[in-house]
Coordinates of C-alpha atoms in Angstrom, one line a residue:
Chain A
X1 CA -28.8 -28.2 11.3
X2 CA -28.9 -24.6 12.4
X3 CA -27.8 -23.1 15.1
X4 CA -29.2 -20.2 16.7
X5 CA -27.6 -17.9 19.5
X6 CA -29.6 -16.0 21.8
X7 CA -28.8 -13.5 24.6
X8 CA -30.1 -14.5 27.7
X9 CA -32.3 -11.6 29.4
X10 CA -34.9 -9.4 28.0
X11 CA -33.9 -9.5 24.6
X12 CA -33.7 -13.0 24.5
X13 CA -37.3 -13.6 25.7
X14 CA -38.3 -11.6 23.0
X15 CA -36.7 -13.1 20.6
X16 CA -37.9 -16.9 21.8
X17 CA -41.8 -15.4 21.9
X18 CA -41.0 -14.7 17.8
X19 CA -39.6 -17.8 17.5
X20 CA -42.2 -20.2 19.2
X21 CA -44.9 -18.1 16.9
X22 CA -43.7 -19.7 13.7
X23 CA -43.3 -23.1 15.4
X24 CA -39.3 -22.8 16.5
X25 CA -37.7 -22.7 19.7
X26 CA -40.5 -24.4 22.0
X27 CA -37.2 -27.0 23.5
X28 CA -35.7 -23.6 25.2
X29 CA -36.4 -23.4 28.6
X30 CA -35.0 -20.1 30.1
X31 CA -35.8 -21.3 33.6
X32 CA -33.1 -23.7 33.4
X33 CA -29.6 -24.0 33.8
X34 CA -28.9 -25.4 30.5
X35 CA -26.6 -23.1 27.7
X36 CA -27.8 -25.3 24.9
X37 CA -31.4 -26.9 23.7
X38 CA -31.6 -28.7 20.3
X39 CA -34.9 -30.0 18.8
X40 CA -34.8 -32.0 15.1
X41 CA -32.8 -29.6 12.7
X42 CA -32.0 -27.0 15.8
X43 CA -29.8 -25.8 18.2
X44 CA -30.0 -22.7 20.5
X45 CA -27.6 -21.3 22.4
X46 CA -27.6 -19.2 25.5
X47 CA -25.7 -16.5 25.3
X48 CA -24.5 -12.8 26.8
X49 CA -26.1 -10.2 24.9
X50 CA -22.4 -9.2 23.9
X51 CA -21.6 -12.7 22.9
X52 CA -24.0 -13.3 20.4
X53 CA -22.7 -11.7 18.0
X54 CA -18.7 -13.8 18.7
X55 CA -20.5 -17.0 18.0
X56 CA -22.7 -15.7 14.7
X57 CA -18.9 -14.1 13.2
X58 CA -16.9 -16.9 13.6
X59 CA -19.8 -19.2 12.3
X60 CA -20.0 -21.3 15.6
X61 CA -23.8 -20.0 15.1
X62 CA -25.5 -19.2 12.0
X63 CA -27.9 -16.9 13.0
X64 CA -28.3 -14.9 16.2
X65 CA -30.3 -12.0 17.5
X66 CA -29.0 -9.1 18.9
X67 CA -29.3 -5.1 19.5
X68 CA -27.8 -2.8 16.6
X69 CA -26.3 -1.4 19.2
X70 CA -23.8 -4.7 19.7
X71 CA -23.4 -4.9 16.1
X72 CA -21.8 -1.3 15.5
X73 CA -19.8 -1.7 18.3
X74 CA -18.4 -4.9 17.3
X75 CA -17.4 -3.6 13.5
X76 CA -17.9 -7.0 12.9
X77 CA -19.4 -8.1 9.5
X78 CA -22.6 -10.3 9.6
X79 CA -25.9 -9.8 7.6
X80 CA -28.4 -8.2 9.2
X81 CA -31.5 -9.9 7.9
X82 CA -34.2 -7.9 9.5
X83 CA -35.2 -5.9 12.0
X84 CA -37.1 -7.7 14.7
X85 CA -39.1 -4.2 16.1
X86 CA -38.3 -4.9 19.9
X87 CA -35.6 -4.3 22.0
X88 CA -36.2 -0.5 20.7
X89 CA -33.6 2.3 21.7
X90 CA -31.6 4.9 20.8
X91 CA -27.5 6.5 20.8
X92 CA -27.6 9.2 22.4
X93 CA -24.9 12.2 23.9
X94 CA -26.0 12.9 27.2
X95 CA -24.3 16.2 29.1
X96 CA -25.5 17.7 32.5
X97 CA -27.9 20.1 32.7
X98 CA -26.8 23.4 32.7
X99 CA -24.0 22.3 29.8
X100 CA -25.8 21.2 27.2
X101 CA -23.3 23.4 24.5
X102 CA -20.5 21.4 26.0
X103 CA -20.4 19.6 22.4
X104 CA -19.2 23.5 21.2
X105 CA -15.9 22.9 22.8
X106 CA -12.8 21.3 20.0
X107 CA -11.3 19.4 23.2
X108 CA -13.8 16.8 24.0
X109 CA -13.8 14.0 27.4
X110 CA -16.4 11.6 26.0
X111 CA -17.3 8.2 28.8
X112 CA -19.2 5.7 27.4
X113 CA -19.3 2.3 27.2
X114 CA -19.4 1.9 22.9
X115 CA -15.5 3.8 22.2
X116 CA -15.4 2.6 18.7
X117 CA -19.4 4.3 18.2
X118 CA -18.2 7.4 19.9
X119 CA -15.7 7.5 18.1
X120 CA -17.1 7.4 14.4
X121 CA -19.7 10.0 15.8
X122 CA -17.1 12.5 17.1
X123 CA -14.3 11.2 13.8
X124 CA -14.1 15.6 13.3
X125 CA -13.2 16.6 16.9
X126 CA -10.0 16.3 19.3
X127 CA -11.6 13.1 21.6
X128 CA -10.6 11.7 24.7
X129 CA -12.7 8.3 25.0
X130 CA -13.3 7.3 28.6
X131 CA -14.0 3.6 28.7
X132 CA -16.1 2.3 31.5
X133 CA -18.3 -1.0 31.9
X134 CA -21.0 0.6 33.6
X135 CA -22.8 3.5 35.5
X136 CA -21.8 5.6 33.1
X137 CA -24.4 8.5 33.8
X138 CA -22.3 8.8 37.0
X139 CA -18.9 10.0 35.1
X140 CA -20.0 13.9 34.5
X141 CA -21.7 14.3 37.2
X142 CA -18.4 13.0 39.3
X143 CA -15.8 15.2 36.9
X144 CA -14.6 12.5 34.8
X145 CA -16.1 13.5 31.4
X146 CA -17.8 16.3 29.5
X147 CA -20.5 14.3 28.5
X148 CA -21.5 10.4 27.8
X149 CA -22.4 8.3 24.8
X150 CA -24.8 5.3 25.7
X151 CA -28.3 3.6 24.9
X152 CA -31.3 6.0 26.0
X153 CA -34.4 4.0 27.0
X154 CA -36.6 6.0 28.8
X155 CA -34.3 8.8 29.8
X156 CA -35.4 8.2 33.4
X157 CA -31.7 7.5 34.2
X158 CA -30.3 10.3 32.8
X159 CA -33.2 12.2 34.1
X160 CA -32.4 11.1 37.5
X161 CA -28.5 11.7 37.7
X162 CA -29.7 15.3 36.3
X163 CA -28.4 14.9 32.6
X164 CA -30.0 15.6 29.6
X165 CA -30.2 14.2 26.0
X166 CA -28.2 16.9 23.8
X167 CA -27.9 14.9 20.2
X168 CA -29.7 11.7 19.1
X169 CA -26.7 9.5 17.2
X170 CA -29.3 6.7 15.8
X171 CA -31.8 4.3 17.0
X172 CA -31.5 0.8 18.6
X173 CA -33.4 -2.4 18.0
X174 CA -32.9 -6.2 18.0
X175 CA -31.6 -7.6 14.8
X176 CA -31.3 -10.9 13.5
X177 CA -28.1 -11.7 12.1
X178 CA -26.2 -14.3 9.9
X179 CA -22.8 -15.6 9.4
X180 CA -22.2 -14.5 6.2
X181 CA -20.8 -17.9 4.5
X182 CA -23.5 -19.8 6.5
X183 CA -26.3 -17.4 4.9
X184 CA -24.9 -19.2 1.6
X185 CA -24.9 -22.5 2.4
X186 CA -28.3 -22.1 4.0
X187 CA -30.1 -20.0 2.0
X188 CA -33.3 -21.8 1.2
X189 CA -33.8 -22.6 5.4
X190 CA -33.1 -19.2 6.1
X191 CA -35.1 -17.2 3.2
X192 CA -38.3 -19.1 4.7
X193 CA -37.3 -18.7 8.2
X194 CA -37.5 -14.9 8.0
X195 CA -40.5 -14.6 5.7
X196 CA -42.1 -16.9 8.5
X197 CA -40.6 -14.4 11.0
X198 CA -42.2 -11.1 9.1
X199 CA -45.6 -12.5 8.5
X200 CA -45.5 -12.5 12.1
X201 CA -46.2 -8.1 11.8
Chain B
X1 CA 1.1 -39.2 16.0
X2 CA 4.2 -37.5 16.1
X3 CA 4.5 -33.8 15.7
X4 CA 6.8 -34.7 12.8
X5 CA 4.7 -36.8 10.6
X6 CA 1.7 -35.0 11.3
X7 CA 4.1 -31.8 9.7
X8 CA 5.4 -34.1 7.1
X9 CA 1.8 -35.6 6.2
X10 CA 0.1 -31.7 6.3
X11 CA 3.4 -30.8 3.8
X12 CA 2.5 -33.6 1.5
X13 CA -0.7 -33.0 1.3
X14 CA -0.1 -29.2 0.5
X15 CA 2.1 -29.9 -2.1
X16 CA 0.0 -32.2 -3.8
X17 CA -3.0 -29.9 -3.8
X18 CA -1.0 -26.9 -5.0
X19 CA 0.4 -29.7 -7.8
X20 CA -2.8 -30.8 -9.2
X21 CA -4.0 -26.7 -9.2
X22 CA -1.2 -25.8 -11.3
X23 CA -1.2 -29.2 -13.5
X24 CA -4.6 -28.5 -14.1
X25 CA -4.4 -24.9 -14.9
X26 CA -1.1 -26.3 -17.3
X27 CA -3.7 -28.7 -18.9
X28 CA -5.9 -26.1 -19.9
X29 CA -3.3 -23.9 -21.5
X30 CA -2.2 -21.3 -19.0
X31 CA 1.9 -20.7 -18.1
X32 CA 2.8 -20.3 -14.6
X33 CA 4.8 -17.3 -14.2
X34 CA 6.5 -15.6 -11.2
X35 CA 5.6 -12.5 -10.3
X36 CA 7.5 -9.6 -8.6
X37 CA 7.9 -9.8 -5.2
X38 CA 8.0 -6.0 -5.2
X39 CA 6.5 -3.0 -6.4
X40 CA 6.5 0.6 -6.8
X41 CA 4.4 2.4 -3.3
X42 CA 3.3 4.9 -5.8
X43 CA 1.7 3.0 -8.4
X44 CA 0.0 0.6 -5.7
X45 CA -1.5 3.9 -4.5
X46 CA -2.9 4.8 -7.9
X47 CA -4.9 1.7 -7.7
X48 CA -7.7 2.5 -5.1
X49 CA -9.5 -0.3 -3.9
X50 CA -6.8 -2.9 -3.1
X51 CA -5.2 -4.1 0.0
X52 CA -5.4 -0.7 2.5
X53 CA -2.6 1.4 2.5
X54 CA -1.8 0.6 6.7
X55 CA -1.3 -3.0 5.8
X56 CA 1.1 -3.1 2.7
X57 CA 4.6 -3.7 4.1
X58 CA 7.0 -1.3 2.9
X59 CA 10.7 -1.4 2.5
X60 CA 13.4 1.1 1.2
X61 CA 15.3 0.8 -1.7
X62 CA 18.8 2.1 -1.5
X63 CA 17.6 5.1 -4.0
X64 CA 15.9 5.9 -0.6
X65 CA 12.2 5.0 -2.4
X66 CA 9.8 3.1 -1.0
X67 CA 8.6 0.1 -2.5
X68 CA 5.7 -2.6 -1.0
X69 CA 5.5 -6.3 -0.8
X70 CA 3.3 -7.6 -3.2
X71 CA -0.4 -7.4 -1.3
X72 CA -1.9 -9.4 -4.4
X73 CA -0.3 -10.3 -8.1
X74 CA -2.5 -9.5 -10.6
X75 CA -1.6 -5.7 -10.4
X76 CA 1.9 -7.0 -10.9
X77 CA 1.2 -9.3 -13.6
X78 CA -0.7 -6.9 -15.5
X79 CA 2.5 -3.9 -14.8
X80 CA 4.6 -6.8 -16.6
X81 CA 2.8 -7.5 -20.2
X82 CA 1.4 -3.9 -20.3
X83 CA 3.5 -2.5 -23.5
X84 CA 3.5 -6.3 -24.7
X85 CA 0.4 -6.9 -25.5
X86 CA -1.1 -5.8 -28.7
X87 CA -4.3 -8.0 -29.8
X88 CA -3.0 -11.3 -28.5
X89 CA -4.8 -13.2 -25.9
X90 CA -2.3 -14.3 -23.4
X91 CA -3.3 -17.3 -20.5
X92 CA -1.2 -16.9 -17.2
X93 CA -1.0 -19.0 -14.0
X94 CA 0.6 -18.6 -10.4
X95 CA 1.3 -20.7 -7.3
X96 CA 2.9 -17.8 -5.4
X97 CA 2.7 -16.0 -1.9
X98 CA 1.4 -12.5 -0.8
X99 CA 2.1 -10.3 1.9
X100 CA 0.2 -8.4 4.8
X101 CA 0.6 -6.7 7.8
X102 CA -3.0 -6.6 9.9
X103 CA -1.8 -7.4 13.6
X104 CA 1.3 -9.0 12.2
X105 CA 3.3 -9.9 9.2
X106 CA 1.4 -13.0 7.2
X107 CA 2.2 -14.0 3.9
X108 CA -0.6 -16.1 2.4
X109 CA -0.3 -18.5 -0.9
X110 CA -2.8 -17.8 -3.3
X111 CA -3.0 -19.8 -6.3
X112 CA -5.1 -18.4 -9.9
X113 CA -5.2 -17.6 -13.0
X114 CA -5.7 -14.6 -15.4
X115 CA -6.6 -14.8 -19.3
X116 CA -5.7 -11.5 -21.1
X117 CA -6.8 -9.8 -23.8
X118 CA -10.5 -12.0 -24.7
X119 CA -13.1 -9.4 -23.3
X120 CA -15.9 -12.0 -24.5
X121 CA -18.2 -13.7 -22.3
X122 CA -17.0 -16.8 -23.6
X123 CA -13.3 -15.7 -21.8
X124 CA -15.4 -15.1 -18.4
X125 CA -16.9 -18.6 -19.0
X126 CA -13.7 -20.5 -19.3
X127 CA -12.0 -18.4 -16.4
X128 CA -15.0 -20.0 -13.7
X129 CA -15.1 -23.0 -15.1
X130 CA -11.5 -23.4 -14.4
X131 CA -12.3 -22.1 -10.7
X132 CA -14.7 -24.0 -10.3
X133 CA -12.8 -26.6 -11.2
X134 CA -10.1 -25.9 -8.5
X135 CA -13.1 -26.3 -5.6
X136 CA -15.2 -29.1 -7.5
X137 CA -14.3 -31.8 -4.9
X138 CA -15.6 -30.3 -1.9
X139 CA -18.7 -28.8 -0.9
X140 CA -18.9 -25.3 -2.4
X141 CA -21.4 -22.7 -3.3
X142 CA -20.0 -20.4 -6.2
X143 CA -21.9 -16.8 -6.4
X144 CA -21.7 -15.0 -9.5
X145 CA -22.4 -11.3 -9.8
X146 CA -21.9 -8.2 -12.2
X147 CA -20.6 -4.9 -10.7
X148 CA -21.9 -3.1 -13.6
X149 CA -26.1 -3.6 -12.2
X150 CA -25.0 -1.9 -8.4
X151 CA -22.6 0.6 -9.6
X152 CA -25.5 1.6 -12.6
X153 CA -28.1 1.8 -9.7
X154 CA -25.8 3.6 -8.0
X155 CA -25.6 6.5 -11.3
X156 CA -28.9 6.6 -11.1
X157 CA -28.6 8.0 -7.2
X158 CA -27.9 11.9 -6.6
X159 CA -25.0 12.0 -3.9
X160 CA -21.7 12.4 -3.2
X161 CA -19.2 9.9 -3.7
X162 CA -18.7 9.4 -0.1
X163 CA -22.6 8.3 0.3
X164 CA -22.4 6.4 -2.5
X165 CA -19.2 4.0 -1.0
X166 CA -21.5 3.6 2.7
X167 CA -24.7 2.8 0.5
X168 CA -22.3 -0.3 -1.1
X169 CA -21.1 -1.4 2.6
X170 CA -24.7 -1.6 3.7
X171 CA -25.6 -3.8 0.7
X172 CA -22.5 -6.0 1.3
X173 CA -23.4 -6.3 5.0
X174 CA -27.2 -6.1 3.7
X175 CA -28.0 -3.8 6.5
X176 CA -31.6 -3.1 5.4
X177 CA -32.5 -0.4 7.8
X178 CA -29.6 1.4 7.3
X179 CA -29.9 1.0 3.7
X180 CA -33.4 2.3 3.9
X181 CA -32.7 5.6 6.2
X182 CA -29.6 6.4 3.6
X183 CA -32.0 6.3 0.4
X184 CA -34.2 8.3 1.9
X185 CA -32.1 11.1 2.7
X186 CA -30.6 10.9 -0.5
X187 CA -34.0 11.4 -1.4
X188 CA -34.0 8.5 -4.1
X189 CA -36.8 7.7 -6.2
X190 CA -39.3 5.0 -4.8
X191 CA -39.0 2.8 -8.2
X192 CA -34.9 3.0 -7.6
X193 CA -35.4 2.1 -3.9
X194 CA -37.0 -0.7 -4.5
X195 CA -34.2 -1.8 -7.0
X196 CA -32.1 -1.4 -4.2
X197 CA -33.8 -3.4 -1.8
X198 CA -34.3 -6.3 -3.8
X199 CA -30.5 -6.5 -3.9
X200 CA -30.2 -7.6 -0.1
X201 CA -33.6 -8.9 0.2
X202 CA -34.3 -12.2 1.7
X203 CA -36.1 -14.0 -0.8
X204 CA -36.2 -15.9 -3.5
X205 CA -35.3 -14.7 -6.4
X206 CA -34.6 -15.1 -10.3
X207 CA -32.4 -13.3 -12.6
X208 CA -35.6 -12.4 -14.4
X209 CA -37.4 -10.5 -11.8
X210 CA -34.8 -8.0 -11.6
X211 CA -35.0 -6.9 -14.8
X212 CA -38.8 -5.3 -13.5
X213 CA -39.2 -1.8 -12.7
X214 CA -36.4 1.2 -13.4
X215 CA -33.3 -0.1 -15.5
X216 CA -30.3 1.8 -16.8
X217 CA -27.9 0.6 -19.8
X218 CA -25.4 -0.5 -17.3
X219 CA -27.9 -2.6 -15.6
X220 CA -29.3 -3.8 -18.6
X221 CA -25.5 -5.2 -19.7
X222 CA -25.0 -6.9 -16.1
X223 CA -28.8 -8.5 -16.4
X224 CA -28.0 -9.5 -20.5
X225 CA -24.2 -10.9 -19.3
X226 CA -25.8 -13.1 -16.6
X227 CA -28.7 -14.7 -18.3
X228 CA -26.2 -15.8 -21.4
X229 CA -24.1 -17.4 -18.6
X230 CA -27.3 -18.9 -17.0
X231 CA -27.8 -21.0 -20.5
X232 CA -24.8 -22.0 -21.1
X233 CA -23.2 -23.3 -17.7
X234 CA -24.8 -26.4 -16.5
X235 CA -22.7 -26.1 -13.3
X236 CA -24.4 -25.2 -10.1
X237 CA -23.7 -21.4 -9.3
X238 CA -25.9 -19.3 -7.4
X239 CA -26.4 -15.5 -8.6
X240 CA -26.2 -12.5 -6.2
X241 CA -26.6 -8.7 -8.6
X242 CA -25.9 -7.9 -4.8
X243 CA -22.2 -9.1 -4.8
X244 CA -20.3 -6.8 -3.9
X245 CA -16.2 -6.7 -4.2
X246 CA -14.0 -4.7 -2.1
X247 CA -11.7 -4.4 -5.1
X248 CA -12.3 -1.1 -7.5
X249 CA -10.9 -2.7 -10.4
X250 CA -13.9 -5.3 -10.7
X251 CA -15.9 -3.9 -14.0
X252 CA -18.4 -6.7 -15.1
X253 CA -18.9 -10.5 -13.7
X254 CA -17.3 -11.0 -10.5
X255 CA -17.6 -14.6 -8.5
X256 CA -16.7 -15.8 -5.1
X257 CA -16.4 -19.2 -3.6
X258 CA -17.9 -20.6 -0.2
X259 CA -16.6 -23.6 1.4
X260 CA -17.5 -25.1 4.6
X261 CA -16.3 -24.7 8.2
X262 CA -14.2 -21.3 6.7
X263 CA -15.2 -17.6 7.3
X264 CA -14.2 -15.6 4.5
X265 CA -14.5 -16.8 0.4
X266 CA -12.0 -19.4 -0.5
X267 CA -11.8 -17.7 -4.2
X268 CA -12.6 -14.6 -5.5
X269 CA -12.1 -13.2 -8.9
X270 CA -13.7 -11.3 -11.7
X271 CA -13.4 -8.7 -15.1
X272 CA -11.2 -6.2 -14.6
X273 CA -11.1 -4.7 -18.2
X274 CA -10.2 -0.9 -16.9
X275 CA -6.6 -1.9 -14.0
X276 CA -4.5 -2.1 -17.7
X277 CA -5.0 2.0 -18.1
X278 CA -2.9 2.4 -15.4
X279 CA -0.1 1.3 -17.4
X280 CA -0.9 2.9 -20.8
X281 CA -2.4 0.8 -23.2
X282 CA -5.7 -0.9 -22.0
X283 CA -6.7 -4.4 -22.5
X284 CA -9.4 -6.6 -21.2
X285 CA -8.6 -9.3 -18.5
X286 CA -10.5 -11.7 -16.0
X287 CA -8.8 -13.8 -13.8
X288 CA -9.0 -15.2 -9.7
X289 CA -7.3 -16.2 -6.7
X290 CA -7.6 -18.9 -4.4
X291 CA -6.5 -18.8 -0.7
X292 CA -4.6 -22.0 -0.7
X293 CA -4.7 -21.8 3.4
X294 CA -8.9 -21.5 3.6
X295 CA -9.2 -24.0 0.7
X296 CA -7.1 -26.4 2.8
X297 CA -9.0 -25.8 6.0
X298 CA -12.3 -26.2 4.3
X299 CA -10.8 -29.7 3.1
X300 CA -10.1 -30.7 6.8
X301 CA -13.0 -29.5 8.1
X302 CA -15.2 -31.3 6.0
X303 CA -13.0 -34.7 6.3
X304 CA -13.0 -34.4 9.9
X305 CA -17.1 -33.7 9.6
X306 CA -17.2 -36.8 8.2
X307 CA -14.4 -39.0 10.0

C-alpha cells in the first residue's frame, strides 16, 4: 500500500484535482473532518503544508506533495520526482522603498520566516537572522530588520506595506516527493504513477 | 515481559546475528581483525569525503597531538597492510564499533568485509555476494552502481569543482529542476544533458539504453563493468548509474542495501582502488559495511509486520 501525504489548503486541492485525473484520490473528501482516507492500495493523509514533508522523511508516507519552498527549508533529503507546475512562487529579498541598496551594507538584519534559506543566500555577509512566524512584511517597516526574505506571490503584499522586491533568490512550485528507501521498494508503482501524473500536461 | 528479559532476549539475539555474520564471512575465507581505535587527525583530513570534520571526536595525545576516534575502519585497515602488501590478495573481516558526534556521542557497530589486492570484477562479485548474503533473509533491495559513468559525465561538463559537487547532490536527491537550471548555466551540451537526466529520471530503464547518445571512456568502463555483472549474477539487484556515494574514495562499482521500515541503507560498500595512495604504495580493494543497528531494526520491523 502507499501512502500519500497531502497539505490541507490550496496546495492540497491542487494536488487532489491531479490525482483524481489519473483515477487516484476520489475517497478524499476535504469537506470533512477526517486526517486520513484509504481506498484499495491507498492511503492519504491530511496534513500542514509544513508537515508534509516530516511524514515523507521519516517514511510514515511514501510520497507527498509539497512547495520547494518547504523542502529547502527543511534540508531534508527526499526525491523530488517532478515538478507539479502549480503552487507557482518565488524567494525573494524584499526592502522598503526608498532602500533598495540596503543589500550594499556588510552588517545585515535579515526577518524572514525560512532562516536556514536566508542563510545559504546571504553564506558571504555578516547576518543577523530575525525569525518570525508571520507578518513578516511588517518587520522593516516597524524597525526590526533591514530587509525580509519570504515567498512573493503577487507582490500585492509587499506592494501594500510599501516594500519592494530588490533580488529574486529562486522560484517556488509544488513538488511531489519520495522517501528515499520507499522510492526503492516501490519503484514499479511509483515510475507509473508519475508518468500517469505527467501525461496529465 | 520484564524489562530484563526483554534486554536479555534483544542481547541474544544481537549476539547471534553478529555470530552467524562473522562465521559466515570465516566460512568464506576472510580473518576478522581489530582495527585501531584511533587515528592520526591529520591523515583523516587527507582523506576528503569521509565522516565531516565537525563530527569526528577528537582526543589529545600526551605529545599534545590530536588524534580521532575511528569514524569508519577501512581507512584504518588499509593504514595497517599498506607497506605489507606486495601482489598478495589479502581477505579481512570486522565486527567492530565506530564513533560520531552529530547531536551527541554515538558509537555504531558495523560489521564488513574488505578483499585486497584482486582488482578484477570477479573480486567485486564475491565481495556482493557475500553482502548480499549478510541481508538474504529479509526483504531487501540491493542497488548496484559505478561512480566511474557520473564522475565521466561529469568530465565531460565545463565548471568549477564547486558546481560540479551541487550537480552530484541534485542527482543524489534527484532534484530535476534544479538539475536542469544548473546544466544550463553551465551551459552543457543538449546530448550531455540528456545523459544527465536520464540518471534521475523516473522511468524504466535498462543498462542498455544508457549506453545511447554521448559516451566517454570512463562511461564506457562503468556501462562494460555492469553488464558483465548483469550475466553472471543470478541474484536480484537493481541498477542505479545514478548512485551516488558520499564517500570520495568510491572509484568503480558501488552498492547499497534497502531494508524495510529503516531510513538510511542498511549496507553500503564499493571499489576503492585509489584510498591505498595515501599510504604510499597503491593496491586495489573493495569491501562494505553493515549497520548492525538498522539491519536489526529492519529485522523487527518486518517480524512485527507480520506478528
Amino acid at each position: 500500500m502507499l501512502k500519500i501525504a497531502l497539505a490541507k489548503g490550496r496546495l492540497g486541492e491542487a494536488a487532489i484535482k491531479q490525482f483524481q485525473a489519473i483515477g487516484l484520490a476520489d475517497v478524499v473528501d476535504l469537506d470533512s473532518r477526517k486526517l486520513i482516507f484509504r481506498d484499495a492500495g491507498m492511503e492519504y493523509l491530511l496534513l500542514k503544508p509544513s508537515d508534509v514533508i516530516t511524514y515523507v522523511q521519516n517514511g510514515i508516507a511514501d510520497l507527498g506533495v509539497v512547495g520547494s519552498d518547504v523542502i529547502q527549508e527543511s534540508g531534508y533529503e527526499v526525491y523530488e520526482l517532478m515538478d507539479m507546475a502549480f503552487g507557482k512562487c518565488k524567494f525573494s529579498v524584499a526592502a522598503p522603498k526608498g532602500l533598495e541598496d540596503v543589500l550594499m551594507n556588510t552588517e545585515l538584519k535579515v526577518a524572514t520566516k525560512y532562516p536556514n534559506v536566508t542563510r545559504d543566500y546571504f553564506a558571504d555577509k555578516d547576518l543577523t537572522i530575525i525569525p518570525l512566524m508571520g507578518s513578516v512584511e511588517l518587520a522593516p517597516v516597524a524597525g526590526l530588520a533591514d530587509c525580509i526574505v519570504d515567498i512573493v506571490e503577487t507582490g500585492k503584499t509587499l506592494e501594500a506595506n510599501d516594500l519592494v522586491v530588490i533580488e529574486d533568490i529562486c522560484s517556488v512550485s509544488a513538488r511531489l516527493i519520495c522517501n528515499k528507501v520507499s522510492y526503492r521498494f516501490n519503484k514499479a508503482k511509483v515510475v507509473d504513477m508519475v508518468e500517469a501524473l505527467r501525461s496529465l500536461s | 515481559m520484564k524489562k530484563i528479559d526483554k534486554m536479555m532476549s534483544r542481547l541474544k539475539k544481537n549476539n547471534r546475528a553478529r555470530q552467524n555474520m562473522t562465521d559466515r564471512m570465516s566460512r568464506w575465507g576472510y580473518e576478522l581483525i581489530e582495527p585501531s581505535y584511533f587515528e592520526p587527525y591529520d591523515d583523516y583530513i587527507q582523506c576528503e569525503g569521509r565522516a565531516s570534520k565537525r563530527s569526528t571526536i577528537k582526543v589529545i595525545n600526551n605529545r599534545g597531538g590530536v588524534e580521532i576516534l575511528r569514524p569508519d575502519v577501512t581507512l584504518n585497515i588499509i593504514k595497517q597492510l599498506s607497506g605489507m602488501i606486495q601482489d598478495e590478495e589479502v581477505k579481512l573481516c570486522y565486527d567492530t564499533t565506530v564513533f560520531d558526534s552529530e547531536t551527541t556521542i554515538r558509537q555504531r557497530r558495523q560489521i564488513g568485509a574488505e578483499y585486497l589486492g584482486a582488482s578484477s570484477l570477479g573480486a567485486d562479485i564475491e565481495i556482493m555476494r557475500l553482502a548480499l548474503s549478510l541481508v538474504k533473509d529479509m526483504p531487501n533491495i540491493f542497488v548496484v552502481g559505478h561512480t566511474k559513468y557520473v564522475s565521466g559525465l561529469l568530465g565531460a561538463v565545463d565548471c568549477t569543482e564547486g558546481r560540479r559537487k551541487s550537480i552530484e547532490l541534485m542527482i543524489y536527491n534527484k532534484q530535476i529542476n534544479a538539475l536542469k537550471d544548473m546544466l544550463e548555466t553551465c551551459r552543457v551540451p543538449e546530448d550531455i544533458q540528456v545523459k544527465f537526466m536520464m540518471l534521475i529520471d523516473v522511468k524504466h530503464y535498462d543498462l542498455s539504453d544508457y549506453k545511447k547518445g554521448y559516451m566517454n571512456s570512463d562511461m564506457s568502463m562503468a556501462i562494460e563493468d555492469l553488464t558483465h555483472l548483469q550475466e553472471i549474477m543470478d541474484e536480484t539487484i537493481t541498477f542505479d548509474l545514478g548512485l551516488i556515494s558520499s564517500f570520495d574514495y568510491y572509484d568503480g562499482i558501488i552498492f547499497k542495501a534497502y531494508g524495510k521500515g529503516v531510513n538510511e541503507p542498511i549496507l553500503k560498500g564499493g571499489r576503492y582502488d585509489s584510498l591505498s595512495k595515501l599510504y604510499g604504495k597503491t593496491f586495489p580493494a573493495v569491501g562494505f559495511s553493515l549497520e548492525l543497528e538498522l539491519w536489526m531494526r529492519s529485522v523487527n520491523y518486518v517480524e512485527n509486520c507480520a506478528g
